Amino acid sequence: MKKILALVMAIMMMVVAAGCGGSDGKSSGSSSAGGEKKITMGFSQIGAESEWRTANTESVKQAAKDAGIELQFSDAQQKQENQIKAIRSFIAQGVDIIAFVPIVETGWDTVLKEAKDAKIPVIVVDRDVKVADDSLYVAKIGTDSVKEGQNVFKWLDEYMKKQNKTPRAGGDQFQVVVLEGTVGSSVAIGRQNGFKDAMAKSEDGKKFNILASQTGEFTRAKGQEVMESFLKSDRDKIDVLFAHNDDMALGAIQAIEAAGLQPGKDITIISIDGVKGIFEAMIKGKANCTVECNPLQGQLLMETAKKVLNGEKVEKLVYVDEGVFPADVAEKTLPERKY
Ligand code: GZL
């Protein structure tokens, strides 16, 4: 009898041990068909301020599905404090990895230290963070905003020469107004610095003057509103609009038409992103060029996440490819555009 009891106890101990799951003590997520534990990613997105952002979100969600990664998605409604709250809740949930688009570049050190202490790797997506300790994130996937700004000036300089343009209000300088992106965001800072840097380095730099520069918050509505104010004070002086994204340029086009001017002709318009809406405007002759900023970063993000969790080495900084699309290629290119 004793022997039978001992045997039953031993079998029960083995059954209990087998049912305890992973050794890391984290809440074991649902396992995929192959039996291995499914990766859970916490993703904090800025919001839905532009066509570009919508494409960025769709790219991340689809790539997570394709990669079999469970995505906990949070929309911060343009507020950094909501992103910090979301990251803290991902830590509390014990996700395997965190990815986020930092709406502004500063203010992340504390919450990223909490993620590091919880041994949860973090991937920065799209925009940059400025932190005292770069080990607080394992990789950054995105675009080179300084290069985008430089590309804007280089194209503009060539275009004004090729078109034999002269300043509308006379004198020897083209008057440029700038619609900036979100204040404090790495991309707005990078694009503005890239533009100014290329202008300062160019022999033609002196031919351009930044007459006014103000944030349009990357939205169409605010871009229209700020352009209205630029036109109110300088309607007959403005030669060029540089908008940090296409959505603000599209809003500004409405303001320029309402002021009785021809966008793309009276005022040369160049912006950044490469969304379908600006291609349609270029085909109508209402905009002159867009510098691409590729939002389709989801697949690269999921591949990088899997490598990180497999303990593989990953590049700290990975840029996605991007081009420059002047109006004369818009009609041919539009059908190929994915966002
Ligand atoms: C750029 C991205 C910017 C886009 C805007 O990398 O962060 O934010 O240019 C978007 O359209 O709102």
mmCIF file of C-alpha atoms and ligand atoms in Angstrom:
data_model
loop_
_atom_site.group_PDB
_atom_site.id
_atom_site.type_symbol
_atom_site.label_atom_id
_atom_site.label_comp_id
_atom_site.label_asym_id
_atom_site.label_seq_id
_atom_site.Cartn_x
_atom_site.Cartn_y
_atom_site.Cartn_z
ATOM 1 C CA MET A 1 0.000 0.000 0.000
ATOM 2 C CA LYS A 2 2.792 2.443 0.993
ATOM 3 C CA LYS A 3 4.587 1.776 -2.302
ATOM 4 C CA ILE A 4 1.415 2.577 -4.295
ATOM 5 C CA LEU A 5 0.919 5.850 -2.354
ATOM 6 C CA ALA A 6 4.551 6.904 -2.974
ATOM 7 C CA LEU A 7 4.132 6.149 -6.709
ATOM 8 C CA VAL A 8 0.899 8.214 -6.904
ATOM 9 C CA MET A 9 2.587 11.156 -5.083
ATOM 10 C CA ALA A 10 5.569 11.036 -7.470
ATOM 11 C CA ILE A 11 3.304 11.064 -10.534
ATOM 12 C CA MET A 12 1.301 14.016 -9.114
ATOM 13 C CA MET A 13 4.552 15.991 -8.447
ATOM 14 C CA MET A 14 5.633 15.453 -12.067
ATOM 15 C CA VAL A 15 2.242 16.638 -13.422
ATOM 16 C CA VAL A 16 2.342 19.830 -11.258
ATOM 17 C CA ALA A 17 5.939 20.638 -12.293
ATOM 18 C CA ALA A 18 5.147 20.264 -16.018
ATOM 19 C CA GLY A 19 2.183 22.695 -15.738
ATOM 20 C CA CYS A 20 4.216 25.662 -14.313
ATOM 21 C CA GLY A 21 5.300 27.165 -17.706
ATOM 22 C CA GLY A 22 8.359 29.343 -18.443
ATOM 23 C CA SER A 23 11.214 29.860 -16.087
ATOM 24 C CA ASP A 24 11.093 33.604 -16.265
ATOM 25 C CA GLY A 25 7.981 33.772 -14.093
ATOM 26 C CA LYS A 26 6.384 36.244 -16.539
ATOM 27 C CA SER A 27 2.745 35.771 -17.314
ATOM 28 C CA SER A 28 3.036 33.248 -20.121
ATOM 29 C CA GLY A 29 1.146 34.610 -23.132
ATOM 30 C CA SER A 30 -0.999 32.455 -25.330
ATOM 31 C CA SER A 31 1.173 29.967 -27.182
ATOM 32 C CA SER A 32 1.068 29.764 -30.985
ATOM 33 C CA ALA A 33 0.309 26.596 -32.894
ATOM 34 C CA GLY A 34 3.933 25.414 -32.663
ATOM 35 C CA GLY A 35 3.667 25.425 -28.874
ATOM 36 C CA GLU A 36 6.314 28.182 -28.374
ATOM 37 C CA LYS A 37 5.162 31.225 -26.391
ATOM 38 C CA LYS A 38 3.643 34.009 -28.574
ATOM 39 C CA ILE A 39 5.522 37.329 -28.357
ATOM 40 C CA THR A 40 3.522 40.204 -26.886
ATOM 41 C CA MET A 41 4.523 43.744 -27.959
ATOM 42 C CA GLY A 42 3.282 46.915 -26.288
ATOM 43 C CA PHE A 43 3.117 49.701 -28.932
ATOM 44 C CA SER A 44 2.492 53.372 -28.074
ATOM 45 C CA GLN A 45 1.502 55.446 -31.133
ATOM 46 C CA ILE A 46 1.281 59.279 -31.150
ATOM 47 C CA GLY A 47 -2.241 59.524 -32.577
ATOM 48 C CA ALA A 48 -3.786 60.017 -36.032
ATOM 49 C CA GLU A 49 -2.720 63.576 -36.966
ATOM 50 C CA SER A 50 -1.881 62.911 -40.632
ATOM 51 C CA GLU A 51 -2.249 60.544 -43.592
ATOM 52 C CA TRP A 52 1.339 59.553 -42.900
ATOM 53 C CA ARG A 53 0.591 58.568 -39.302
ATOM 54 C CA THR A 54 -2.397 56.491 -40.361
ATOM 55 C CA ALA A 55 -0.190 54.612 -42.831
ATOM 56 C CA ASN A 56 2.443 54.130 -40.121
ATOM 57 C CA THR A 57 -0.152 52.638 -37.747
ATOM 58 C CA GLU A 58 -1.603 50.341 -40.408
ATOM 59 C CA SER A 59 1.887 49.140 -41.295
ATOM 60 C CA VAL A 60 2.657 48.215 -37.662
ATOM 61 C CA LYS A 61 -0.678 46.454 -37.078
ATOM 62 C CA GLN A 62 -0.476 44.427 -40.294
ATOM 63 C CA ALA A 63 3.158 43.473 -39.699
ATOM 64 C CA ALA A 64 2.345 42.260 -36.161
ATOM 65 C CA LYS A 65 -0.430 40.058 -37.578
ATOM 66 C CA ASP A 66 1.873 38.705 -40.303
ATOM 67 C CA ALA A 67 4.616 38.006 -37.740
ATOM 68 C CA GLY A 68 2.277 36.258 -35.265
ATOM 69 C CA ILE A 69 3.071 38.898 -32.634
ATOM 70 C CA GLU A 70 0.316 39.887 -30.197
ATOM 71 C CA LEU A 71 0.095 43.717 -30.316
ATOM 72 C CA GLN A 72 -1.142 45.778 -27.355
ATOM 73 C CA PHE A 73 -1.784 49.071 -29.253
ATOM 74 C CA SER A 74 -2.217 52.411 -27.479
ATOM 75 C CA ASP A 75 -3.150 55.761 -29.164
ATOM 76 C CA ALA A 76 -1.755 58.686 -27.123
ATOM 77 C CA GLN A 77 -4.021 61.351 -28.678
ATOM 78 C CA GLN A 78 -0.927 63.603 -29.182
ATOM 79 C CA LYS A 79 -0.038 63.640 -25.462
ATOM 80 C CA GLN A 80 3.351 62.554 -24.087
ATOM 81 C CA GLU A 81 1.831 61.831 -20.679
ATOM 82 C CA ASN A 82 -0.477 59.268 -22.310
ATOM 83 C CA GLN A 83 2.533 57.577 -23.893
ATOM 84 C CA ILE A 84 4.297 57.395 -20.517
ATOM 85 C CA LYS A 85 1.141 55.924 -18.939
ATOM 86 C CA ALA A 86 0.885 53.354 -21.746
ATOM 87 C CA ILE A 87 4.528 52.294 -21.362
ATOM 88 C CA ARG A 88 3.989 51.878 -17.615
ATOM 89 C CA SER A 89 0.968 49.704 -18.224
ATOM 90 C CA PHE A 90 2.928 47.570 -20.710
ATOM 91 C CA ILE A 91 5.564 47.083 -17.984
ATOM 92 C CA ALA A 92 2.864 46.129 -15.445
ATOM 93 C CA GLN A 93 1.379 43.648 -17.942
ATOM 94 C CA GLY A 94 4.816 42.089 -18.383
ATOM 95 C CA VAL A 95 4.889 42.361 -22.196
ATOM 96 C CA ASP A 96 7.911 40.830 -23.902
ATOM 97 C CA ILE A 97 8.963 44.005 -25.733
ATOM 98 C CA ILE A 98 7.906 47.662 -26.000
ATOM 99 C CA ALA A 99 7.986 49.878 -29.101
ATOM 100 C CA PHE A 100 6.909 53.527 -29.278
ATOM 101 C CA VAL A 101 6.937 56.652 -31.460
ATOM 102 C CA PRO A 102 8.190 59.455 -29.164
ATOM 103 C CA ILE A 103 5.992 62.508 -29.865
ATOM 104 C CA VAL A 104 8.805 64.779 -28.612
ATOM 105 C CA GLU A 105 12.475 63.944 -28.120
ATOM 106 C CA THR A 106 12.892 64.650 -24.381
ATOM 107 C CA GLY A 107 11.258 63.468 -21.132
ATOM 108 C CA TRP A 108 11.682 59.691 -21.584
ATOM 109 C CA ASP A 109 14.605 58.830 -19.261
ATOM 110 C CA THR A 110 12.548 57.856 -16.182
ATOM 111 C CA VAL A 111 10.000 55.592 -17.864
ATOM 112 C CA LEU A 112 12.627 53.940 -20.086
ATOM 113 C CA LYS A 113 14.701 53.234 -16.952
ATOM 114 C CA GLU A 114 11.607 51.536 -15.460
ATOM 115 C CA ALA A 115 11.359 49.339 -18.585
ATOM 116 C CA LYS A 116 15.068 48.507 -18.366
ATOM 117 C CA ASP A 117 14.747 47.601 -14.657
ATOM 118 C CA ALA A 118 11.835 45.320 -15.623
ATOM 119 C CA LYS A 119 14.135 43.710 -18.237
ATOM 120 C CA ILE A 120 11.776 44.663 -21.089
ATOM 121 C CA PRO A 121 13.669 45.788 -24.233
ATOM 122 C CA VAL A 122 12.474 48.981 -25.955
ATOM 123 C CA ILE A 123 12.568 49.864 -29.679
ATOM 124 C CA VAL A 124 12.158 53.523 -30.695
ATOM 125 C CA VAL A 125 10.156 53.959 -33.926
ATOM 126 C CA ASP A 126 9.968 56.836 -36.437
ATOM 127 C CA ARG A 127 11.107 59.747 -34.272
ATOM 128 C CA ASP A 128 14.169 60.071 -31.981
ATOM 129 C CA VAL A 129 14.553 60.332 -28.219
ATOM 130 C CA LYS A 130 17.191 62.403 -26.403
ATOM 131 C CA VAL A 131 18.222 60.396 -23.317
ATOM 132 C CA ALA A 132 21.293 60.514 -21.055
ATOM 133 C CA ASP A 133 21.866 56.766 -21.465
ATOM 134 C CA ASP A 134 21.472 55.265 -24.956
ATOM 135 C CA SER A 135 21.305 51.769 -23.494
ATOM 136 C CA LEU A 136 17.711 52.598 -22.455
ATOM 137 C CA TYR A 137 16.625 51.473 -25.942
ATOM 138 C CA VAL A 138 17.977 48.624 -28.062
ATOM 139 C CA ALA A 139 17.281 50.067 -31.531
ATOM 140 C CA LYS A 140 15.768 52.998 -33.425
ATOM 141 C CA ILE A 141 13.910 52.410 -36.700
ATOM 142 C CA GLY A 142 12.893 55.419 -38.778
ATOM 143 C CA THR A 143 13.864 58.105 -41.206
ATOM 144 C CA ASP A 144 16.628 60.683 -41.524
ATOM 145 C CA SER A 145 14.830 63.979 -40.920
ATOM 146 C CA VAL A 146 17.959 66.129 -41.363
ATOM 147 C CA LYS A 147 18.539 64.573 -44.800
ATOM 148 C CA GLU A 148 14.890 65.199 -45.674
ATOM 149 C CA GLY A 149 15.330 68.912 -44.836
ATOM 150 C CA GLN A 150 18.531 69.078 -46.879
ATOM 151 C CA ASN A 151 16.797 67.390 -49.832
ATOM 152 C CA VAL A 152 14.045 70.019 -49.656
ATOM 153 C CA PHE A 153 16.511 72.909 -50.030
ATOM 154 C CA LYS A 154 18.583 71.192 -52.729
ATOM 155 C CA TRP A 155 15.500 70.560 -54.866
ATOM 156 C CA LEU A 156 14.122 74.087 -54.261
ATOM 157 C CA ASP A 157 17.424 75.750 -55.196
ATOM 158 C CA GLU A 158 17.610 73.800 -58.470
ATOM 159 C CA TYR A 159 13.927 74.384 -59.263
ATOM 160 C CA MET A 160 14.028 78.171 -58.840
ATOM 161 C CA LYS A 161 17.048 78.333 -61.144
ATOM 162 C CA LYS A 162 15.560 75.989 -63.774
ATOM 163 C CA GLN A 163 12.269 77.958 -63.806
ATOM 164 C CA ASN A 164 14.112 81.313 -64.011
ATOM 165 C CA LYS A 165 11.955 82.490 -61.119
ATOM 166 C CA THR A 166 12.404 85.981 -59.671
ATOM 167 C CA PRO A 167 11.174 87.253 -56.274
ATOM 168 C CA ARG A 168 7.490 88.371 -56.502
ATOM 169 C CA ALA A 169 8.132 91.528 -54.503
ATOM 170 C CA GLY A 170 11.381 92.362 -56.328
ATOM 171 C CA GLY A 171 14.762 92.469 -54.592
ATOM 172 C CA ASP A 172 17.332 89.688 -54.744
ATOM 173 C CA GLN A 173 15.882 87.167 -52.255
ATOM 174 C CA PHE A 174 13.108 84.575 -52.485
ATOM 175 C CA GLN A 175 10.863 84.939 -49.441
ATOM 176 C CA VAL A 176 10.209 81.545 -47.807
ATOM 177 C CA VAL A 177 7.532 80.734 -45.218
ATOM 178 C CA VAL A 178 7.788 77.505 -43.222
ATOM 179 C CA LEU A 179 5.036 75.407 -41.635
ATOM 180 C CA GLU A 180 6.893 73.456 -38.936
ATOM 181 C CA GLY A 181 5.891 70.111 -37.442
ATOM 182 C CA THR A 182 5.151 69.327 -33.792
ATOM 183 C CA VAL A 183 7.174 71.600 -31.490
ATOM 184 C CA GLY A 184 9.969 69.615 -29.815
ATOM 185 C CA SER A 185 9.686 66.600 -32.110
ATOM 186 C CA SER A 186 12.983 65.291 -33.478
ATOM 187 C CA VAL A 187 11.591 65.331 -37.027
ATOM 188 C CA ALA A 188 10.554 69.006 -36.936
ATOM 189 C CA ILE A 189 13.931 69.951 -35.432
ATOM 190 C CA GLY A 190 15.811 67.766 -37.923
ATOM 191 C CA ARG A 191 13.944 68.973 -41.001
ATOM 192 C CA GLN A 192 14.340 72.639 -40.063
ATOM 193 C CA ASN A 193 18.042 72.193 -39.298
ATOM 194 C CA GLY A 194 18.620 70.219 -42.491
ATOM 195 C CA PHE A 195 16.940 72.914 -44.594
ATOM 196 C CA LYS A 196 18.877 75.748 -42.948
ATOM 197 C CA ASP A 197 22.139 73.798 -43.052
ATOM 198 C CA ALA A 198 21.832 73.163 -46.805
ATOM 199 C CA MET A 199 20.853 76.812 -47.368
ATOM 200 C CA ALA A 200 23.899 78.058 -45.411
ATOM 201 C CA LYS A 201 26.237 75.718 -47.313
ATOM 202 C CA SER A 202 24.873 76.550 -50.764
ATOM 203 C CA GLU A 203 26.435 79.298 -52.911
ATOM 204 C CA ASP A 204 22.824 80.286 -53.666
ATOM 205 C CA GLY A 205 21.907 80.349 -49.980
ATOM 206 C CA LYS A 206 21.842 84.145 -49.902
ATOM 207 C CA LYS A 207 19.077 84.070 -52.529
ATOM 208 C CA PHE A 208 16.627 82.744 -49.918
ATOM 209 C CA ASN A 209 15.233 84.362 -46.776
ATOM 210 C CA ILE A 210 13.027 82.665 -44.196
ATOM 211 C CA LEU A 211 10.357 85.341 -43.803
ATOM 212 C CA ALA A 212 8.228 83.451 -41.249
ATOM 213 C CA SER A 213 8.277 80.022 -39.603
ATOM 214 C CA GLN A 214 5.598 78.604 -37.285
ATOM 215 C CA THR A 215 4.240 75.225 -36.236
ATOM 216 C CA GLY A 216 1.208 73.851 -38.030
ATOM 217 C CA GLU A 217 1.339 70.769 -35.743
ATOM 218 C CA PHE A 218 1.553 68.404 -38.758
ATOM 219 C CA THR A 219 -2.203 68.785 -39.340
ATOM 220 C CA ARG A 220 -4.081 70.026 -42.431
ATOM 221 C CA ALA A 221 -6.389 72.285 -40.403
ATOM 222 C CA LYS A 222 -3.604 74.032 -38.496
ATOM 223 C CA GLY A 223 -1.521 74.306 -41.653
ATOM 224 C CA GLN A 224 -4.382 76.152 -43.352
ATOM 225 C CA GLU A 225 -4.878 78.436 -40.356
ATOM 226 C CA VAL A 226 -1.205 79.415 -40.053
ATOM 227 C CA MET A 227 -0.881 79.916 -43.833
ATOM 228 C CA GLU A 228 -3.867 82.281 -43.644
ATOM 229 C CA SER A 229 -1.979 84.348 -41.087
ATOM 230 C CA PHE A 230 1.197 84.337 -43.223
ATOM 231 C CA LEU A 231 -0.853 85.562 -46.199
ATOM 232 C CA LYS A 232 -2.568 88.234 -44.153
ATOM 233 C CA SER A 233 0.767 89.907 -43.423
ATOM 234 C CA ASP A 234 2.801 89.008 -46.530
ATOM 235 C CA ARG A 235 0.416 87.967 -49.339
ATOM 236 C CA ASP A 236 2.409 89.698 -52.120
ATOM 237 C CA LYS A 237 5.881 88.877 -50.812
ATOM 238 C CA ILE A 238 5.776 85.092 -50.312
ATOM 239 C CA ASP A 239 7.568 83.099 -53.042
ATOM 240 C CA VAL A 240 7.953 79.655 -51.390
ATOM 241 C CA LEU A 241 6.140 77.483 -48.841
ATOM 242 C CA PHE A 242 8.191 74.734 -47.170
ATOM 243 C CA ALA A 243 5.833 72.549 -45.127
ATOM 244 C CA HIS A 244 7.355 69.917 -42.816
ATOM 245 C CA ASN A 245 4.635 67.506 -43.957
ATOM 246 C CA ASP A 246 2.225 67.106 -46.880
ATOM 247 C CA ASP A 247 -0.901 67.443 -44.739
ATOM 248 C CA MET A 248 0.016 71.001 -43.723
ATOM 249 C CA ALA A 249 0.853 71.804 -47.363
ATOM 250 C CA LEU A 250 -2.611 70.562 -48.419
ATOM 251 C CA GLY A 251 -4.224 72.840 -45.835
ATOM 252 C CA ALA A 252 -2.048 75.747 -46.957
ATOM 253 C CA ILE A 253 -3.077 75.222 -50.602
ATOM 254 C CA GLN A 254 -6.687 75.942 -49.573
ATOM 255 C CA ALA A 255 -5.594 79.158 -47.846
ATOM 256 C CA ILE A 256 -3.536 80.271 -50.862
ATOM 257 C CA GLU A 257 -6.470 79.722 -53.241
ATOM 258 C CA ALA A 258 -8.823 81.567 -50.857
ATOM 259 C CA ALA A 259 -6.395 84.509 -50.994
ATOM 260 C CA GLY A 260 -6.766 84.599 -54.800
ATOM 261 C CA LEU A 261 -3.295 83.210 -55.538
ATOM 262 C CA GLN A 262 -2.280 80.120 -57.534
ATOM 263 C CA PRO A 263 -0.558 77.455 -55.374
ATOM 264 C CA GLY A 264 2.313 75.837 -57.272
ATOM 265 C CA LYS A 265 2.675 78.901 -59.503
ATOM 266 C CA ASP A 266 2.562 82.190 -57.518
ATOM 267 C CA ILE A 267 3.876 80.286 -54.501
ATOM 268 C CA THR A 268 6.189 77.302 -55.004
ATOM 269 C CA ILE A 269 5.225 74.522 -52.584
ATOM 270 C CA ILE A 270 7.486 71.749 -51.314
ATOM 271 C CA SER A 271 6.721 69.393 -48.423
ATOM 272 C CA ILE A 272 7.765 66.086 -46.891
ATOM 273 C CA ASP A 273 6.096 62.642 -46.558
ATOM 274 C CA GLY A 274 4.991 61.563 -50.053
ATOM 275 C CA VAL A 275 1.352 60.750 -49.217
ATOM 276 C CA LYS A 276 -1.166 60.184 -52.020
ATOM 277 C CA GLY A 277 -2.930 63.508 -51.332
ATOM 278 C CA ILE A 278 0.125 65.547 -52.330
ATOM 279 C CA PHE A 279 0.603 63.511 -55.508
ATOM 280 C CA GLU A 280 -2.991 64.366 -56.449
ATOM 281 C CA ALA A 281 -2.290 68.061 -55.752
ATOM 282 C CA MET A 282 0.897 67.948 -57.848
ATOM 283 C CA ILE A 283 -1.024 66.377 -60.744
ATOM 284 C CA LYS A 284 -3.413 69.380 -60.545
ATOM 285 C CA GLY A 285 -0.401 71.730 -60.618
ATOM 286 C CA LYS A 286 -1.048 72.947 -57.048
ATOM 287 C CA ALA A 287 2.162 71.658 -55.465
ATOM 288 C CA ASN A 288 5.695 71.273 -56.825
ATOM 289 C CA CYS A 289 7.564 68.542 -54.968
ATOM 290 C CA THR A 290 7.376 66.106 -52.082
ATOM 291 C CA VAL A 291 10.369 64.562 -50.296
ATOM 292 C CA GLU A 292 9.479 61.036 -49.218
ATOM 293 C CA CYS A 293 9.465 59.951 -45.574
ATOM 294 C CA ASN A 294 8.574 56.277 -45.516
ATOM 295 C CA PRO A 295 5.946 55.305 -42.855
ATOM 296 C CA LEU A 296 5.951 51.601 -43.790
ATOM 297 C CA GLN A 297 8.192 50.586 -40.874
ATOM 298 C CA GLY A 298 6.094 47.739 -39.421
ATOM 299 C CA GLN A 299 7.862 44.784 -41.009
ATOM 300 C CA LEU A 300 11.318 46.035 -40.020
ATOM 301 C CA LEU A 301 10.023 46.625 -36.484
ATOM 302 C CA MET A 302 8.715 43.068 -36.089
ATOM 303 C CA GLU A 303 11.866 41.516 -37.589
ATOM 304 C CA THR A 304 13.993 43.580 -35.203
ATOM 305 C CA ALA A 305 11.792 42.652 -32.215
ATOM 306 C CA LYS A 306 12.176 38.929 -32.957
ATOM 307 C CA LYS A 307 15.964 39.284 -33.284
ATOM 308 C CA VAL A 308 16.165 41.170 -29.970
ATOM 309 C CA LEU A 309 14.114 38.522 -28.154
ATOM 310 C CA ASN A 310 16.233 35.778 -29.729
ATOM 311 C CA GLY A 311 19.293 37.480 -28.267
ATOM 312 C CA GLU A 312 20.629 38.391 -31.700
ATOM 313 C CA LYS A 313 22.669 41.583 -32.243
ATOM 314 C CA VAL A 314 20.719 44.370 -34.006
ATOM 315 C CA GLU A 315 21.796 47.687 -35.559
ATOM 316 C CA LYS A 316 21.215 50.561 -33.115
ATOM 317 C CA LEU A 317 19.951 52.812 -35.912
ATOM 318 C CA VAL A 318 18.134 51.629 -39.036
ATOM 319 C CA TYR A 319 16.828 54.072 -41.693
ATOM 320 C CA VAL A 320 14.118 53.080 -44.171
ATOM 321 C CA ASP A 321 14.598 54.055 -47.842
ATOM 322 C CA GLU A 322 13.115 57.314 -49.187
ATOM 323 C CA GLY A 323 13.164 59.372 -52.424
ATOM 324 C CA VAL A 324 12.303 62.826 -53.859
ATOM 325 C CA PHE A 325 9.228 63.189 -56.114
ATOM 326 C CA PRO A 326 8.829 66.393 -58.192
ATOM 327 C CA ALA A 327 5.477 67.189 -59.848
ATOM 328 C CA ASP A 328 6.597 65.994 -63.299
ATOM 329 C CA VAL A 329 6.737 62.362 -62.098
ATOM 330 C CA ALA A 330 3.556 62.536 -59.958
ATOM 331 C CA GLU A 331 1.107 61.129 -62.541
ATOM 332 C CA LYS A 332 3.352 58.165 -63.381
ATOM 333 C CA THR A 333 4.205 57.448 -59.731
ATOM 334 C CA LEU A 334 0.800 57.785 -58.034
ATOM 335 C CA PRO A 335 -0.479 54.289 -58.987
ATOM 336 C CA GLU A 336 2.582 52.723 -57.340
ATOM 337 C CA ARG A 337 2.224 54.633 -54.060
ATOM 338 C CA LYS A 338 1.395 52.401 -51.074
ATOM 339 C CA TYR A 339 0.230 55.194 -48.705
HETATM 340 C C1 GZL B 1 7.930 61.715 -39.740
HETATM 341 C C2 GZL B 1 6.690 61.654 -38.874
HETATM 342 C C3 GZL B 1 5.848 62.858 -39.100
HETATM 343 C C4 GZL B 1 5.296 62.982 -40.527
HETATM 344 C C5 GZL B 1 3.977 63.609 -40.262
HETATM 345 O O1 GZL B 1 8.872 60.734 -39.422
HETATM 346 O O2 GZL B 1 7.034 61.564 -37.503
HETATM 347 O O3 GZL B 1 4.717 62.811 -38.236
HETATM 348 O O4 GZL B 1 6.090 63.750 -41.379
HETATM 349 C C6 GZL B 1 3.527 62.833 -39.056
HETATM 350 O O5 GZL B 1 3.053 63.542 -41.318
HETATM 351 O O6 GZL B 1 2.461 63.443 -38.448
#
